[in-house]
Short mmCIF file of C-alpha atoms in Angstrom, two decimals:
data_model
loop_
_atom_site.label_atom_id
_atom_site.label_comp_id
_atom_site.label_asym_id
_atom_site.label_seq_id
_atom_site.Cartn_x
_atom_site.Cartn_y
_atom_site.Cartn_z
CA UNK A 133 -13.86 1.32 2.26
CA UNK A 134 -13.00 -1.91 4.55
CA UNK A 135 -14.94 -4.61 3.02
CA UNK A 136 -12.09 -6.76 3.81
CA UNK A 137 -12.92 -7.86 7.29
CA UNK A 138 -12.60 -11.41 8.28
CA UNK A 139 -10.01 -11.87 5.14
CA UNK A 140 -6.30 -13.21 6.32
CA UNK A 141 -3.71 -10.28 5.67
CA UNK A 142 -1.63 -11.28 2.30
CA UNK A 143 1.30 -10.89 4.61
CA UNK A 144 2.00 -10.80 8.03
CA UNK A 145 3.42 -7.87 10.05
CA UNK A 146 2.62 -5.04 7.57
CA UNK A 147 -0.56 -3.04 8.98
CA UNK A 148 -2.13 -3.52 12.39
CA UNK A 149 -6.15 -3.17 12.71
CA UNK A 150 -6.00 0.52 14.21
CA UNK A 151 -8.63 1.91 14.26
CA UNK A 152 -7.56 3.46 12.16
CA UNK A 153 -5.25 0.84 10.17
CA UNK A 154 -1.59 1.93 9.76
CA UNK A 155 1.38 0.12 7.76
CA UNK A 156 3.91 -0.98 10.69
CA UNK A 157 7.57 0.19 9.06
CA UNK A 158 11.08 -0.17 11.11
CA UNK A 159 13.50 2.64 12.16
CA UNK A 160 16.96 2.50 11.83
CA UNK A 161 19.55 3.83 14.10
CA UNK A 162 20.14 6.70 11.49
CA UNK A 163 16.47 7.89 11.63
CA UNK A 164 15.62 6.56 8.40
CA UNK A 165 12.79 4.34 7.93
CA UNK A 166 12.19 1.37 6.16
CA UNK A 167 8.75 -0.10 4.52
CA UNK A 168 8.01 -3.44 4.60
CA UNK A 169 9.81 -4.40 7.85
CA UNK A 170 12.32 -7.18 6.00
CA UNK A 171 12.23 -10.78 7.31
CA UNK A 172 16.04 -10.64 9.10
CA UNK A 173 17.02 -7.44 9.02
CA UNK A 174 20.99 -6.36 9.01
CA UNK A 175 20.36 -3.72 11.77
CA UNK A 176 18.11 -3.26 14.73
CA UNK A 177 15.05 -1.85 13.75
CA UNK A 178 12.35 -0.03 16.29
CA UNK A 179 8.44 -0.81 14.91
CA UNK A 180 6.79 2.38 14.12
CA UNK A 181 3.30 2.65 13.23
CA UNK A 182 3.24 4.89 10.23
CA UNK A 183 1.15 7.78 8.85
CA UNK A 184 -2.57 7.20 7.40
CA UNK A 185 -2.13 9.25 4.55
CA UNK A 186 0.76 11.23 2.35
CA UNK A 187 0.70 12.51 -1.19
CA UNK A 188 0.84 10.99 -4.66
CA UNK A 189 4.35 11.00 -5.98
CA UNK A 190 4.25 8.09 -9.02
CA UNK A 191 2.25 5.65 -10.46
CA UNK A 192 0.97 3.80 -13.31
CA UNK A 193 -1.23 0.90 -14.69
CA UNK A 194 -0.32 -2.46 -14.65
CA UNK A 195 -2.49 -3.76 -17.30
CA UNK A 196 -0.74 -7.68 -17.71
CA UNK A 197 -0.09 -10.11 -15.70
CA UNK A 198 3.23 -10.24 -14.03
CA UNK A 199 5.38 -13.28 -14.71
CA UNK A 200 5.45 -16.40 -12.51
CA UNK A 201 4.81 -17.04 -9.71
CA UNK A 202 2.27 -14.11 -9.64
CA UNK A 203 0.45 -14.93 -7.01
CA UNK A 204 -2.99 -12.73 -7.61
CA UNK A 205 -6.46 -13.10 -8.26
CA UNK A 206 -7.47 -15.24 -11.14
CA UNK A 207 -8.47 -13.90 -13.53
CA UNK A 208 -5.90 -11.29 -13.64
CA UNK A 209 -7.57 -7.56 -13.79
CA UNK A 210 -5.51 -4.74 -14.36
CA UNK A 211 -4.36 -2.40 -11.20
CA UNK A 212 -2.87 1.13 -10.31
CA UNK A 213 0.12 0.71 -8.71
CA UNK A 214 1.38 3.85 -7.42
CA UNK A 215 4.13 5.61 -4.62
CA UNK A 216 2.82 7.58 -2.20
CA UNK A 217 5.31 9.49 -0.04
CA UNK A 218 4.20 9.58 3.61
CA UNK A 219 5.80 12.97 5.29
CA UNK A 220 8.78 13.06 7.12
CA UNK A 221 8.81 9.00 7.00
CA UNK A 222 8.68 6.72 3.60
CA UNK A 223 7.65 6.25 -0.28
CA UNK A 224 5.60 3.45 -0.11
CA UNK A 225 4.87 1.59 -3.49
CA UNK A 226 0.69 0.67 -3.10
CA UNK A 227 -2.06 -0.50 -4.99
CA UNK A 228 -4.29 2.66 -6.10
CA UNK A 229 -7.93 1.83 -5.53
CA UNK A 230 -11.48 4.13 -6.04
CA UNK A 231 -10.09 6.20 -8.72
CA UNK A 232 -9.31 6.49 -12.27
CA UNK A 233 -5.60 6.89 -13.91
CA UNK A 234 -7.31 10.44 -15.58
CA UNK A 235 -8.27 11.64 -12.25
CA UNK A 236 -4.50 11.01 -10.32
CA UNK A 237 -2.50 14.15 -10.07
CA UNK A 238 1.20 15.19 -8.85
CA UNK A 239 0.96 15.46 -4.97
CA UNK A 240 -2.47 14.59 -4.49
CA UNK A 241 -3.76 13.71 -1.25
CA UNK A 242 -3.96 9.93 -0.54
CA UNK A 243 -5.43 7.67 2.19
CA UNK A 244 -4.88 4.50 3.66
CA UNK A 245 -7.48 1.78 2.96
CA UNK A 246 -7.34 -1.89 3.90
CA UNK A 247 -8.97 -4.15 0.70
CA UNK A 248 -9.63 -7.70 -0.41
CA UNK A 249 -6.68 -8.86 -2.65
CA UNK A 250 -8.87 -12.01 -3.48
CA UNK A 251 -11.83 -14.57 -1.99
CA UNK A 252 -9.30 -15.45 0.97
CA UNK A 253 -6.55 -12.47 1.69
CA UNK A 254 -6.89 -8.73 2.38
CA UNK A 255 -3.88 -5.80 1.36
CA UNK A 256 -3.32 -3.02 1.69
CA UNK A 257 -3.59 0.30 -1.06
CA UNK A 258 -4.14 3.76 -0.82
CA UNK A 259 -7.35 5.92 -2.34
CA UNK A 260 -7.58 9.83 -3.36
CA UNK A 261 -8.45 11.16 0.13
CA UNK A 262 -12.22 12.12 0.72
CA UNK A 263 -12.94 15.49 2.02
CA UNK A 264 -15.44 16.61 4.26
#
């Protein structure tokens, strides 16, 4: 699903266009690595382009609309919101899109997708992967 070409990313600096699209997180000195890439970070950072899909580790509904200043489509419509742990690299909290909360399971595969947010802005969120 990318119906969200020609729609402004909601932020700049957290996917590039791919093909395919991948979240752009920062490496520390240590190895770890960070997601989003912060706006002045306290330690050299090295861009790395991250993985396209990881597993299912949280998530939940969000079923009202978060206090000022929300900053999301009007009229607010409830959202999965979810963590998905991408191997060897980061837990990344993401919208959940093209599923139901009865069909999300413990470790289930999940894929990157790039989406509309609203009428002007496109984000990023992960889907159950599709198999072949």
């Amino acid at each position: 699903m990318d119906n969200a070409q020609g729609l402004s990313p909601i932020a700049a600096g957290l996917w590039d266009d791919g093909p395919p699209p991948r979240l752009i997180g920062g490496r520390k000195a240590n190895g770890e690595i960070v997601f989003p890439l912060p706006d002045e970070p306290l330690e050299p950072l090295e861009r790395v382009a991250l993985a396209t899909s990881g597993t299912l580790w949280s998530w939940t509904s969000q079923e009202f609309q978060p206090k000022s200043p929300f900053a999301g489509p009007e009229p607010f419509e409830p959202f999965l919101l979810g963590y998905i742990e991408l191997a060897n690299e980061v837990i990344v909290e993401s919208r959940i899109v093209e599923t139901s909360i009865d069909r999300l399971e413990l470790g289930m595969p999940m894929q990157l997708v790039i989406v509309p947010f609203d009428d002007h802005r496109s984000t990023f969120a992960f889907r159950p992967e599709q198999r072949a």
